[in-house]
Amino acid sequence: RLKKNKPPPQSTAFTYDLTNSCNDDDNSSSDEDESFYGRHKKTPQKRRQQPKLFEFDSLGVEPLPELDDTEKAKFLAEDIDNELDRNLQRILWHIGCRYNLMPYQFSGVRGVAGVPKDFPQLVNSSSKKTGSGDDDLMIFSSDSGDSGANLSDHSSPDWKRILRKAKFMSSRGILLADSMGLGKTVQGIVGALLRNAISEAKGRPKLPTVLVSPNHAVSIQWAETLIKAGVSAGRIFQFMPKRSRHQYRGSVYILMTRYHLQTETKYILNLAKPRSRAPYSPLFPHAPNPLLIKLLNQYQYG
């Protein structure tokens, strides 16, 4: 039977079972299907499926309901006892934020946004300037009542100057160390919304906001809070390391886990080579190649 079959391939790993070949009972149709070459043919390996991007539209979360003027006036009068915090809540409503902050959350929002503790110094057409020149701020006084009716028009010159004249603090970063359940996620997201609104009013380029969480479940919670705050699901992206080459533009929000950040950073550093072009990463779109090589040396040799 060996002469009738085709010669076996030249391979050092070739084995053949003479017992099975000489058995007449094996001349069945099933054995013919499993021929000599069929038993030794390498089965192609399945390609590893790439993880699919999470569709944030499928969360089924809706933005929080927006209060009318009467409900806003009642909330400001009964729930907030500080006029400075009332003015900040008015600004948050006008930039599209749906959250009504608790009294202890305003300081955290200011810290995340990077504005001073006395923000905002609002502008009122009926108040007097604090100095000479058009660039001087005017202190706001709520003569029209607690509802803040003079800020209800988005196109008013006062509204534009409020955010345009805001000043960022020189220090960078803040640590929110509240206990669980006091709204650290809300403070972080509302602070990011406020900072993006101020940057846009100043005419600065719209930059993405990166949200790093310990795991995917926490990222979903951040996405739900973003949608409740009034951010559309189309502005929320899930970052995938090693294969995400999308150029994020505008005030979008990128969700990633700590593992994604570590994997992408290590991947880009390993691709950095002397006298070559720096590899592209959405996290480091403008990082020069010498800087990446320097960081790689510090990472490897400490």
Short mmCIF file of C-alpha atoms in Angstrom, two decimals:
data_model
loop_
_atom_site.label_atom_id
_atom_site.label_comp_id
_atom_site.label_asym_id
_atom_site.label_seq_id
_atom_site.Cartn_x
_atom_site.Cartn_y
_atom_site.Cartn_z
CA ARG A 1 0.00 0.00 0.00
CA LEU A 2 2.92 2.31 0.51
CA LYS A 3 3.80 2.03 -3.20
CA LYS A 4 0.32 2.93 -4.31
CA ASN A 5 0.24 6.07 -2.20
CA LYS A 6 2.27 9.13 -2.99
CA PRO A 7 5.69 9.30 -1.37
CA PRO A 8 5.65 10.95 2.04
CA PRO A 9 7.06 14.45 2.38
CA GLN A 10 10.71 14.77 3.27
CA SER A 11 10.57 15.64 6.93
CA THR A 12 12.54 14.47 9.93
CA ALA A 13 9.40 14.50 12.02
CA PHE A 14 7.61 11.98 9.74
CA THR A 15 5.97 9.00 11.52
CA TYR A 16 3.72 6.31 10.13
CA ASP A 17 1.74 3.57 11.89
CA LEU A 18 2.27 0.28 10.00
CA THR A 19 -0.25 -1.52 12.17
CA ASN A 20 -3.06 0.73 11.07
CA SER A 21 -1.94 0.65 7.44
CA CYS A 22 -1.99 -3.15 7.23
CA ASN A 23 -5.36 -3.56 8.86
CA ASP A 24 -7.96 -4.46 6.20
CA ASP A 25 -10.81 -3.31 8.45
CA ASP A 26 -9.64 0.29 8.10
CA ASN A 27 -10.52 0.45 4.38
CA SER A 28 -13.78 2.26 5.09
CA SER A 29 -15.07 5.47 3.71
CA SER A 30 -14.30 7.30 6.91
CA ASP A 31 -10.64 6.25 6.70
CA GLU A 32 -10.49 7.34 3.08
CA ASP A 33 -11.64 10.78 4.11
CA GLU A 34 -8.90 10.91 6.71
CA SER A 35 -6.04 10.18 4.33
CA PHE A 36 -2.37 10.10 5.04
CA TYR A 37 -1.85 13.71 4.20
CA GLY A 38 -5.01 14.73 6.00
CA ARG A 39 -3.78 13.38 9.30
CA HIS A 40 -0.47 15.21 9.04
CA LYS A 41 -1.78 18.45 7.57
CA LYS A 42 -1.30 21.44 9.78
CA THR A 43 -4.54 23.04 10.84
CA PRO A 44 -4.47 26.82 10.40
CA GLN A 45 -4.53 28.74 13.65
CA LYS A 46 -7.53 30.92 14.29
CA ARG A 47 -6.85 34.61 14.25
CA ARG A 48 -7.24 36.23 17.59
CA GLN A 49 -10.34 38.34 17.58
CA GLN A 50 -9.77 41.98 18.36
CA PRO A 51 -11.86 43.33 21.22
CA LYS A 52 -14.78 45.37 20.00
CA LEU A 53 -15.23 48.97 21.01
CA PHE A 54 -17.91 49.53 23.58
CA GLU A 55 -20.97 51.32 22.27
CA PHE A 56 -21.87 53.92 24.88
CA ASP A 57 -25.22 54.46 23.19
CA SER A 58 -26.25 51.03 24.47
CA LEU A 59 -26.01 52.07 28.12
CA GLY A 60 -29.59 53.30 28.11
CA VAL A 61 -28.69 56.34 30.24
CA GLU A 62 -30.42 59.67 29.71
CA PRO A 63 -29.23 63.15 30.76
CA LEU A 64 -30.63 64.47 34.00
CA PRO A 65 -33.76 66.61 33.60
CA GLU A 66 -33.15 70.32 33.30
CA LEU A 67 -34.76 72.59 35.87
CA ASP A 68 -36.98 75.47 34.83
CA ASP A 69 -36.44 79.03 36.10
CA THR A 70 -38.72 78.57 39.10
CA GLU A 71 -37.01 75.35 40.18
CA LYS A 72 -33.60 76.93 39.73
CA ALA A 73 -34.50 79.91 41.90
CA LYS A 74 -35.87 77.59 44.60
CA PHE A 75 -32.76 75.41 44.51
CA LEU A 76 -30.40 78.38 44.80
CA ALA A 77 -32.36 79.89 47.69
CA GLU A 78 -32.88 76.72 49.74
CA ASP A 79 -29.92 74.46 49.03
CA ILE A 80 -26.98 76.87 48.61
CA ASP A 81 -26.20 79.44 51.29
CA ASN A 82 -23.11 80.99 49.65
CA GLU A 83 -23.54 83.62 46.96
CA LEU A 84 -20.23 82.68 45.34
CA ASP A 85 -21.39 79.08 45.00
CA ARG A 86 -24.74 80.24 43.64
CA ASN A 87 -22.94 82.12 40.87
CA LEU A 88 -20.87 79.04 40.04
CA GLN A 89 -24.00 76.90 39.85
CA ARG A 90 -25.55 79.43 37.44
CA ILE A 91 -22.48 79.16 35.21
CA LEU A 92 -22.63 75.35 35.26
CA TRP A 93 -26.24 75.44 34.12
CA HIS A 94 -25.39 77.81 31.27
CA ILE A 95 -22.54 75.66 29.93
CA GLY A 96 -24.97 72.73 29.71
CA CYS A 97 -24.17 70.86 32.94
CA ARG A 98 -27.24 69.08 34.31
CA TYR A 99 -25.93 68.41 37.81
CA ASN A 100 -27.10 70.42 40.81
CA LEU A 101 -24.12 70.42 43.15
CA MET A 102 -24.19 69.90 46.88
CA PRO A 103 -22.67 72.69 49.04
CA TYR A 104 -19.51 70.66 49.81
CA GLN A 105 -18.82 69.86 46.13
CA PHE A 106 -18.09 73.36 44.83
CA SER A 107 -14.54 73.52 46.22
CA GLY A 108 -13.69 70.20 44.52
CA VAL A 109 -15.09 71.42 41.20
CA ARG A 110 -12.98 74.57 41.39
CA GLY A 111 -9.91 72.50 42.15
CA VAL A 112 -10.42 70.13 39.21
CA ALA A 113 -11.10 73.05 36.87
CA GLY A 114 -7.95 74.81 38.12
CA VAL A 115 -9.64 78.11 39.03
CA PRO A 116 -9.15 80.08 42.26
CA LYS A 117 -11.36 79.70 45.31
CA ASP A 118 -13.04 83.06 44.67
CA PHE A 119 -14.23 82.07 41.16
CA PRO A 120 -16.43 83.41 39.64
CA GLN A 121 -16.20 87.16 39.67
CA LEU A 122 -19.20 87.80 37.49
CA VAL A 123 -19.84 90.83 35.32
CA ASN A 124 -22.92 92.96 35.67
CA SER A 125 -23.76 95.86 33.40
CA SER A 126 -25.22 97.79 36.35
CA SER A 127 -22.15 97.44 38.58
CA LYS A 128 -19.01 99.54 38.62
CA LYS A 129 -15.62 98.61 37.27
CA THR A 130 -12.90 97.66 39.74
CA GLY A 131 -10.27 99.62 37.83
CA SER A 132 -9.54 101.48 34.63
CA GLY A 133 -9.50 99.86 31.25
CA ASP A 134 -11.76 97.51 29.35
CA ASP A 135 -10.04 94.41 30.70
CA ASP A 136 -10.95 95.08 34.33
CA LEU A 137 -13.54 92.84 35.91
CA MET A 138 -16.76 94.07 37.44
CA ILE A 139 -18.12 92.46 40.59
CA PHE A 140 -21.51 90.81 40.20
CA SER A 141 -24.37 91.67 42.51
CA SER A 142 -27.61 89.74 42.13
CA ASP A 143 -29.95 92.71 42.11
CA SER A 144 -32.43 90.83 39.95
CA GLY A 145 -33.01 88.06 42.50
CA ASP A 146 -31.68 84.60 43.16
CA SER A 147 -32.62 83.26 39.74
CA GLY A 148 -29.78 85.13 38.03
CA ALA A 149 -31.94 86.44 35.20
CA ASN A 150 -29.16 88.68 33.88
CA LEU A 151 -27.17 85.54 32.99
CA SER A 152 -29.97 83.74 31.19
CA ASP A 153 -28.91 84.94 27.74
CA HIS A 154 -25.92 83.02 26.33
CA SER A 155 -25.14 85.81 23.86
CA SER A 156 -24.93 88.59 26.46
CA PRO A 157 -21.53 90.29 26.70
CA ASP A 158 -21.45 89.63 30.44
CA TRP A 159 -21.69 85.90 29.82
CA LYS A 160 -18.75 85.89 27.44
CA ARG A 161 -16.50 87.92 29.72
CA ILE A 162 -17.23 85.75 32.75
CA LEU A 163 -15.41 82.77 31.29
CA ARG A 164 -12.95 84.68 29.12
CA LYS A 165 -11.54 86.63 32.08
CA ALA A 166 -11.26 83.61 34.37
CA LYS A 167 -7.72 82.86 35.49
CA PHE A 168 -6.23 79.42 35.98
CA MET A 169 -4.07 78.65 39.01
CA SER A 170 -0.35 78.10 38.51
CA SER A 171 -0.43 74.81 40.44
CA ARG A 172 -1.38 71.66 38.54
CA GLY A 173 -3.38 68.75 39.87
CA ILE A 174 -5.68 68.06 42.78
CA LEU A 175 -6.41 65.06 44.98
CA LEU A 176 -10.04 64.44 45.93
CA ALA A 177 -9.97 62.39 49.14
CA ASP A 178 -13.66 62.39 50.08
CA SER A 179 -15.28 59.27 51.49
CA MET A 180 -17.13 56.89 49.21
CA GLY A 181 -20.52 58.12 48.09
CA LEU A 182 -19.86 61.87 48.35
CA GLY A 183 -19.64 62.42 44.59
CA LYS A 184 -15.96 62.46 43.61
CA THR A 185 -16.90 61.29 40.10
CA VAL A 186 -19.40 64.14 39.75
CA GLN A 187 -16.87 66.71 40.97
CA GLY A 188 -14.25 65.45 38.54
CA ILE A 189 -16.54 65.48 35.51
CA VAL A 190 -18.16 68.83 36.31
CA GLY A 191 -14.71 70.33 36.87
CA ALA A 192 -13.60 69.04 33.46
CA LEU A 193 -16.71 70.55 31.83
CA LEU A 194 -15.99 73.90 33.46
CA ARG A 195 -12.33 73.90 32.43
CA ASN A 196 -13.19 73.06 28.82
CA ALA A 197 -15.77 75.86 28.74
CA ILE A 198 -13.24 78.39 30.05
CA SER A 199 -10.60 77.28 27.53
CA GLU A 200 -13.10 77.54 24.69
CA ALA A 201 -14.13 81.05 25.79
CA LYS A 202 -10.48 82.11 25.82
CA GLY A 203 -10.09 80.92 22.22
CA ARG A 204 -7.70 78.08 23.05
CA PRO A 205 -7.68 74.86 21.01
CA LYS A 206 -10.21 72.28 22.13
CA LEU A 207 -8.32 69.40 23.70
CA PRO A 208 -9.54 65.93 24.70
CA THR A 209 -10.03 64.92 28.32
CA VAL A 210 -8.50 61.58 29.35
CA LEU A 211 -10.20 59.65 32.17
CA VAL A 212 -8.10 56.81 33.64
CA SER A 213 -9.90 54.28 35.84
CA PRO A 214 -8.73 51.08 37.60
CA ASN A 215 -10.91 48.73 35.51
CA HIS A 216 -13.53 48.61 32.77
CA ALA A 217 -16.48 48.57 35.19
CA VAL A 218 -15.41 51.91 36.68
CA SER A 219 -15.00 53.31 33.16
CA ILE A 220 -18.63 52.47 32.47
CA GLN A 221 -19.63 54.37 35.61
CA TRP A 222 -17.69 57.41 34.39
CA ALA A 223 -19.40 57.16 31.00
CA GLU A 224 -22.83 57.03 32.66
CA THR A 225 -21.98 60.09 34.76
CA LEU A 226 -20.80 61.97 31.66
CA ILE A 227 -24.08 61.26 29.88
CA LYS A 228 -26.10 62.31 32.94
CA ALA A 229 -24.11 65.55 33.05
CA GLY A 230 -25.23 66.37 29.51
CA VAL A 231 -22.34 65.04 27.40
CA SER A 232 -23.56 63.22 24.29
CA ALA A 233 -22.49 59.59 23.84
CA GLY A 234 -20.88 60.53 20.50
CA ARG A 235 -18.21 62.53 22.37
CA ILE A 236 -17.17 59.57 24.55
CA PHE A 237 -14.53 57.17 23.23
CA GLN A 238 -13.00 53.97 24.53
CA PHE A 239 -9.22 53.84 24.12
CA MET A 240 -7.67 50.60 22.84
CA PRO A 241 -3.88 50.28 23.28
CA LYS A 242 -1.55 49.28 20.43
CA ARG A 243 -4.21 49.73 17.75
CA SER A 244 -5.92 53.02 18.46
CA ARG A 245 -4.43 55.48 15.95
CA HIS A 246 -7.43 57.75 15.87
CA GLN A 247 -6.67 61.44 16.14
CA TYR A 248 -9.05 62.74 18.78
CA ARG A 249 -10.08 66.29 18.07
CA GLY A 250 -12.23 68.70 20.02
CA SER A 251 -13.53 68.52 23.58
CA VAL A 252 -14.08 64.75 23.62
CA TYR A 253 -13.67 62.35 26.52
CA ILE A 254 -11.38 59.30 26.26
CA LEU A 255 -11.95 56.48 28.73
CA MET A 256 -9.14 54.04 29.49
CA THR A 257 -8.05 51.75 32.26
CA ARG A 258 -4.75 51.82 34.10
CA TYR A 259 -3.68 48.73 32.16
CA HIS A 260 -4.43 50.48 28.85
CA LEU A 261 -2.25 53.43 29.85
CA GLN A 262 0.66 51.20 30.88
CA THR A 263 0.39 49.04 27.75
CA GLU A 264 0.27 51.99 25.35
CA THR A 265 3.17 53.75 27.06
CA LYS A 266 5.38 50.65 26.97
CA TYR A 267 4.41 49.96 23.35
CA ILE A 268 5.38 53.45 22.18
CA LEU A 269 8.65 53.50 24.15
CA ASN A 270 9.73 50.16 22.68
CA LEU A 271 9.14 51.47 19.14
CA ALA A 272 11.33 54.53 19.68
CA LYS A 273 14.67 54.13 17.90
CA PRO A 274 17.59 56.54 17.33
CA ARG A 275 17.62 58.43 14.03
CA SER A 276 14.06 57.46 13.22
CA ARG A 277 10.70 59.12 13.27
CA ALA A 278 8.82 59.04 16.55
CA PRO A 279 5.94 56.52 16.58
CA TYR A 280 2.47 58.02 16.73
CA SER A 281 0.19 57.59 19.70
CA PRO A 282 -3.01 59.49 20.52
CA LEU A 283 -1.70 59.89 24.07
CA PHE A 284 1.57 61.48 22.90
CA PRO A 285 0.80 63.01 19.49
CA HIS A 286 3.63 65.56 19.60
CA ALA A 287 6.29 63.70 21.62
CA PRO A 288 9.72 63.99 19.92
CA ASN A 289 11.74 60.84 19.39
CA PRO A 290 14.71 61.90 21.61
CA LEU A 291 12.32 62.39 24.52
CA LEU A 292 10.84 58.92 24.05
CA ILE A 293 14.32 57.35 23.96
CA LYS A 294 15.28 59.21 27.12
CA LEU A 295 12.15 57.99 28.89
CA LEU A 296 12.84 54.45 27.70
CA ASN A 297 16.36 54.55 29.16
CA GLN A 298 15.01 55.82 32.46
CA TYR A 299 12.40 53.07 32.45
CA GLN A 300 14.90 50.28 31.71
CA TYR A 301 17.91 51.40 33.73
CA GLY A 302 16.29 53.59 36.37
#
